[in-house]
Amino acid sequence: MVDGEYKPTSAARRPTCWDFSDGQVKTVRAILAARTDAELMSTWTFKQNGQELFGMPRAAAWRSFVMSHLIHHRGS
């Protein structure tokens, strides 16, 4: 989600799920294409109660926390 309020999507049929997923892929690709290398290599930090626990380049955070997590749940 980029901006706005989260609205869950309900899909009772598999093709609906696939269409939704394809649309999300297009959206994410557009978002990433609009980012510069410098933005993707800037540091993303994980904080708890305002205290920084660790940081890594945004591209690495995206790959490890988003892409790997989606791959992990691909069959769910």
Short mmCIF file of N, CA and C in Angstrom, two decimals:
data_model
loop_
_atom_site.label_atom_id
_atom_site.label_comp_id
_atom_site.label_asym_id
_atom_site.label_seq_id
_atom_site.Cartn_x
_atom_site.Cartn_y
_atom_site.Cartn_z
N MET A 1 0.85 -1.17 0.00
CA MET A 1 0.00 0.00 0.00
C MET A 1 0.90 1.23 0.00
N VAL A 2 0.60 2.15 -0.85
CA VAL A 2 1.39 3.37 -0.93
C VAL A 2 0.75 4.47 -0.11
N ASP A 3 -0.44 4.86 -0.46
CA ASP A 3 -1.15 5.90 0.26
C ASP A 3 -2.59 5.46 0.47
N GLY A 4 -3.20 6.00 1.49
CA GLY A 4 -4.61 5.71 1.71
C GLY A 4 -4.84 4.64 2.74
N GLU A 5 -6.07 4.31 2.87
CA GLU A 5 -6.49 3.35 3.88
C GLU A 5 -6.52 1.95 3.28
N TYR A 6 -6.13 0.96 4.05
CA TYR A 6 -6.12 -0.42 3.59
C TYR A 6 -7.55 -0.92 3.41
N LYS A 7 -7.81 -1.52 2.25
CA LYS A 7 -9.12 -2.10 1.96
C LYS A 7 -8.89 -3.53 1.51
N PRO A 8 -9.24 -4.52 2.33
CA PRO A 8 -9.01 -5.91 1.94
C PRO A 8 -9.79 -6.27 0.68
N THR A 9 -9.21 -7.13 -0.13
CA THR A 9 -9.85 -7.58 -1.35
C THR A 9 -10.38 -8.99 -1.14
N SER A 10 -11.60 -9.21 -1.54
CA SER A 10 -12.21 -10.52 -1.42
C SER A 10 -12.29 -11.15 -2.81
N ALA A 11 -11.81 -12.36 -2.94
CA ALA A 11 -11.86 -13.06 -4.22
C ALA A 11 -12.26 -14.50 -3.99
N ALA A 12 -13.37 -14.88 -4.55
CA ALA A 12 -13.88 -16.23 -4.35
C ALA A 12 -13.37 -17.18 -5.42
N ARG A 13 -12.89 -16.65 -6.55
CA ARG A 13 -12.44 -17.51 -7.63
C ARG A 13 -10.97 -17.27 -7.93
N ARG A 14 -10.29 -18.33 -8.33
CA ARG A 14 -8.86 -18.23 -8.61
C ARG A 14 -8.49 -17.19 -9.66
N PRO A 15 -9.20 -17.12 -10.81
CA PRO A 15 -8.83 -16.09 -11.79
C PRO A 15 -8.90 -14.67 -11.23
N THR A 16 -9.83 -14.43 -10.32
CA THR A 16 -9.92 -13.12 -9.70
C THR A 16 -8.67 -12.84 -8.89
N CYS A 17 -8.18 -13.83 -8.17
CA CYS A 17 -6.95 -13.69 -7.39
C CYS A 17 -5.77 -13.40 -8.31
N TRP A 18 -5.69 -14.12 -9.42
CA TRP A 18 -4.59 -13.92 -10.35
C TRP A 18 -4.63 -12.52 -10.95
N ASP A 19 -5.83 -12.07 -11.35
CA ASP A 19 -5.97 -10.73 -11.91
C ASP A 19 -5.54 -9.67 -10.89
N PHE A 20 -5.96 -9.86 -9.65
CA PHE A 20 -5.59 -8.93 -8.59
C PHE A 20 -4.08 -8.91 -8.42
N SER A 21 -3.47 -10.08 -8.37
CA SER A 21 -2.02 -10.18 -8.20
C SER A 21 -1.29 -9.52 -9.36
N ASP A 22 -1.74 -9.76 -10.59
CA ASP A 22 -1.10 -9.13 -11.75
C ASP A 22 -1.19 -7.62 -11.67
N GLY A 23 -2.32 -7.10 -11.22
CA GLY A 23 -2.47 -5.65 -11.06
C GLY A 23 -1.52 -5.10 -10.02
N GLN A 24 -1.36 -5.83 -8.92
CA GLN A 24 -0.44 -5.39 -7.86
C GLN A 24 1.00 -5.39 -8.35
N VAL A 25 1.36 -6.40 -9.14
CA VAL A 25 2.72 -6.46 -9.69
C VAL A 25 2.99 -5.24 -10.57
N LYS A 26 2.04 -4.87 -11.41
CA LYS A 26 2.20 -3.69 -12.27
C LYS A 26 2.37 -2.42 -11.42
N THR A 27 1.59 -2.31 -10.36
CA THR A 27 1.68 -1.14 -9.48
C THR A 27 3.04 -1.06 -8.83
N VAL A 28 3.52 -2.16 -8.29
CA VAL A 28 4.82 -2.17 -7.61
C VAL A 28 5.96 -1.88 -8.59
N ARG A 29 5.87 -2.45 -9.78
CA ARG A 29 6.91 -2.17 -10.78
C ARG A 29 6.96 -0.69 -11.12
N ALA A 30 5.81 -0.06 -11.22
CA ALA A 30 5.76 1.39 -11.51
C ALA A 30 6.36 2.19 -10.36
N ILE A 31 6.06 1.79 -9.13
CA ILE A 31 6.60 2.48 -7.96
C ILE A 31 8.13 2.36 -7.94
N LEU A 32 8.63 1.15 -8.16
CA LEU A 32 10.08 0.94 -8.13
C LEU A 32 10.77 1.65 -9.30
N ALA A 33 10.14 1.68 -10.46
CA ALA A 33 10.73 2.35 -11.63
C ALA A 33 10.86 3.85 -11.40
N ALA A 34 10.00 4.40 -10.54
CA ALA A 34 10.03 5.84 -10.27
C ALA A 34 11.12 6.20 -9.25
N ARG A 35 11.76 5.22 -8.66
CA ARG A 35 12.80 5.46 -7.66
C ARG A 35 14.17 5.48 -8.32
N THR A 36 15.04 6.33 -7.82
CA THR A 36 16.41 6.38 -8.33
C THR A 36 17.26 5.36 -7.58
N ASP A 37 18.41 5.04 -8.15
CA ASP A 37 19.34 4.14 -7.46
C ASP A 37 19.72 4.71 -6.10
N ALA A 38 19.92 6.02 -6.05
CA ALA A 38 20.30 6.66 -4.79
C ALA A 38 19.21 6.47 -3.73
N GLU A 39 17.94 6.60 -4.14
CA GLU A 39 16.85 6.38 -3.19
C GLU A 39 16.82 4.94 -2.70
N LEU A 40 17.00 4.00 -3.62
CA LEU A 40 16.96 2.59 -3.24
C LEU A 40 18.16 2.17 -2.39
N MET A 41 19.27 2.90 -2.52
CA MET A 41 20.45 2.57 -1.72
C MET A 41 20.53 3.39 -0.44
N SER A 42 19.58 4.31 -0.22
CA SER A 42 19.57 5.05 1.03
C SER A 42 19.19 4.10 2.17
N THR A 43 19.54 4.46 3.36
CA THR A 43 19.35 3.56 4.50
C THR A 43 17.91 3.57 5.01
N TRP A 44 17.36 2.38 5.16
CA TRP A 44 16.08 2.16 5.81
C TRP A 44 16.41 1.68 7.21
N THR A 45 15.72 2.20 8.21
CA THR A 45 16.01 1.78 9.58
C THR A 45 14.79 1.15 10.22
N PHE A 46 15.05 0.13 10.99
CA PHE A 46 14.02 -0.53 11.78
C PHE A 46 14.11 0.03 13.19
N LYS A 47 13.01 0.59 13.67
CA LYS A 47 12.99 1.21 14.99
C LYS A 47 11.92 0.59 15.86
N GLN A 48 12.19 0.58 17.14
CA GLN A 48 11.21 0.14 18.13
C GLN A 48 11.20 1.18 19.24
N ASN A 49 10.03 1.75 19.47
CA ASN A 49 9.89 2.82 20.47
C ASN A 49 10.89 3.95 20.24
N GLY A 50 11.12 4.27 18.97
CA GLY A 50 12.01 5.36 18.62
C GLY A 50 13.49 5.01 18.64
N GLN A 51 13.84 3.81 19.09
CA GLN A 51 15.24 3.39 19.14
C GLN A 51 15.56 2.59 17.88
N GLU A 52 16.62 2.99 17.20
CA GLU A 52 17.03 2.28 15.99
C GLU A 52 17.65 0.94 16.36
N LEU A 53 17.08 -0.14 15.80
CA LEU A 53 17.62 -1.48 16.08
C LEU A 53 18.61 -1.90 15.01
N PHE A 54 18.32 -1.60 13.74
CA PHE A 54 19.29 -1.86 12.67
C PHE A 54 18.85 -1.12 11.41
N GLY A 55 19.76 -1.04 10.46
CA GLY A 55 19.46 -0.38 9.20
C GLY A 55 20.12 -1.13 8.05
N MET A 56 19.57 -0.92 6.87
CA MET A 56 20.12 -1.53 5.66
C MET A 56 19.64 -0.72 4.46
N PRO A 57 20.26 -0.88 3.30
CA PRO A 57 19.77 -0.18 2.11
C PRO A 57 18.31 -0.55 1.84
N ARG A 58 17.53 0.42 1.36
CA ARG A 58 16.11 0.17 1.08
C ARG A 58 15.92 -1.00 0.11
N ALA A 59 16.78 -1.12 -0.88
CA ALA A 59 16.67 -2.22 -1.84
C ALA A 59 16.83 -3.57 -1.15
N ALA A 60 17.75 -3.66 -0.21
CA ALA A 60 17.96 -4.91 0.53
C ALA A 60 16.77 -5.20 1.44
N ALA A 61 16.22 -4.17 2.06
CA ALA A 61 15.04 -4.36 2.92
C ALA A 61 13.86 -4.85 2.08
N TRP A 62 13.69 -4.25 0.91
CA TRP A 62 12.61 -4.66 0.01
C TRP A 62 12.77 -6.13 -0.37
N ARG A 63 13.97 -6.50 -0.78
CA ARG A 63 14.22 -7.88 -1.21
C ARG A 63 14.01 -8.87 -0.06
N SER A 64 14.55 -8.56 1.11
CA SER A 64 14.49 -9.54 2.20
C SER A 64 13.15 -9.56 2.92
N PHE A 65 12.55 -8.40 3.16
CA PHE A 65 11.32 -8.38 3.95
C PHE A 65 10.05 -8.51 3.12
N VAL A 66 10.08 -8.07 1.89
CA VAL A 66 8.88 -8.13 1.06
C VAL A 66 8.94 -9.32 0.10
N MET A 67 9.92 -9.32 -0.78
CA MET A 67 9.97 -10.37 -1.79
C MET A 67 10.17 -11.76 -1.20
N SER A 68 11.09 -11.92 -0.29
CA SER A 68 11.32 -13.23 0.31
C SER A 68 10.10 -13.69 1.09
N HIS A 69 9.41 -12.77 1.73
CA HIS A 69 8.21 -13.13 2.50
C HIS A 69 7.09 -13.59 1.55
N LEU A 70 6.92 -12.90 0.42
CA LEU A 70 5.91 -13.31 -0.54
C LEU A 70 6.24 -14.68 -1.13
N ILE A 71 7.50 -14.91 -1.43
CA ILE A 71 7.92 -16.19 -1.95
C ILE A 71 7.65 -17.29 -0.92
N HIS A 72 7.91 -16.99 0.33
CA HIS A 72 7.69 -17.95 1.41
C HIS A 72 6.20 -18.38 1.47
N HIS A 73 5.30 -17.44 1.19
CA HIS A 73 3.86 -17.72 1.28
C HIS A 73 3.22 -18.01 -0.07
N ARG A 74 4.00 -18.29 -1.08
CA ARG A 74 3.46 -18.45 -2.43
C ARG A 74 2.38 -19.53 -2.55
N GLY A 75 2.44 -20.53 -1.73
CA GLY A 75 1.45 -21.61 -1.83
C GLY A 75 0.33 -21.52 -0.81
N SER A 76 0.33 -20.47 -0.01
CA SER A 76 -0.69 -20.36 1.04
C SER A 76 -2.01 -19.91 0.48
#
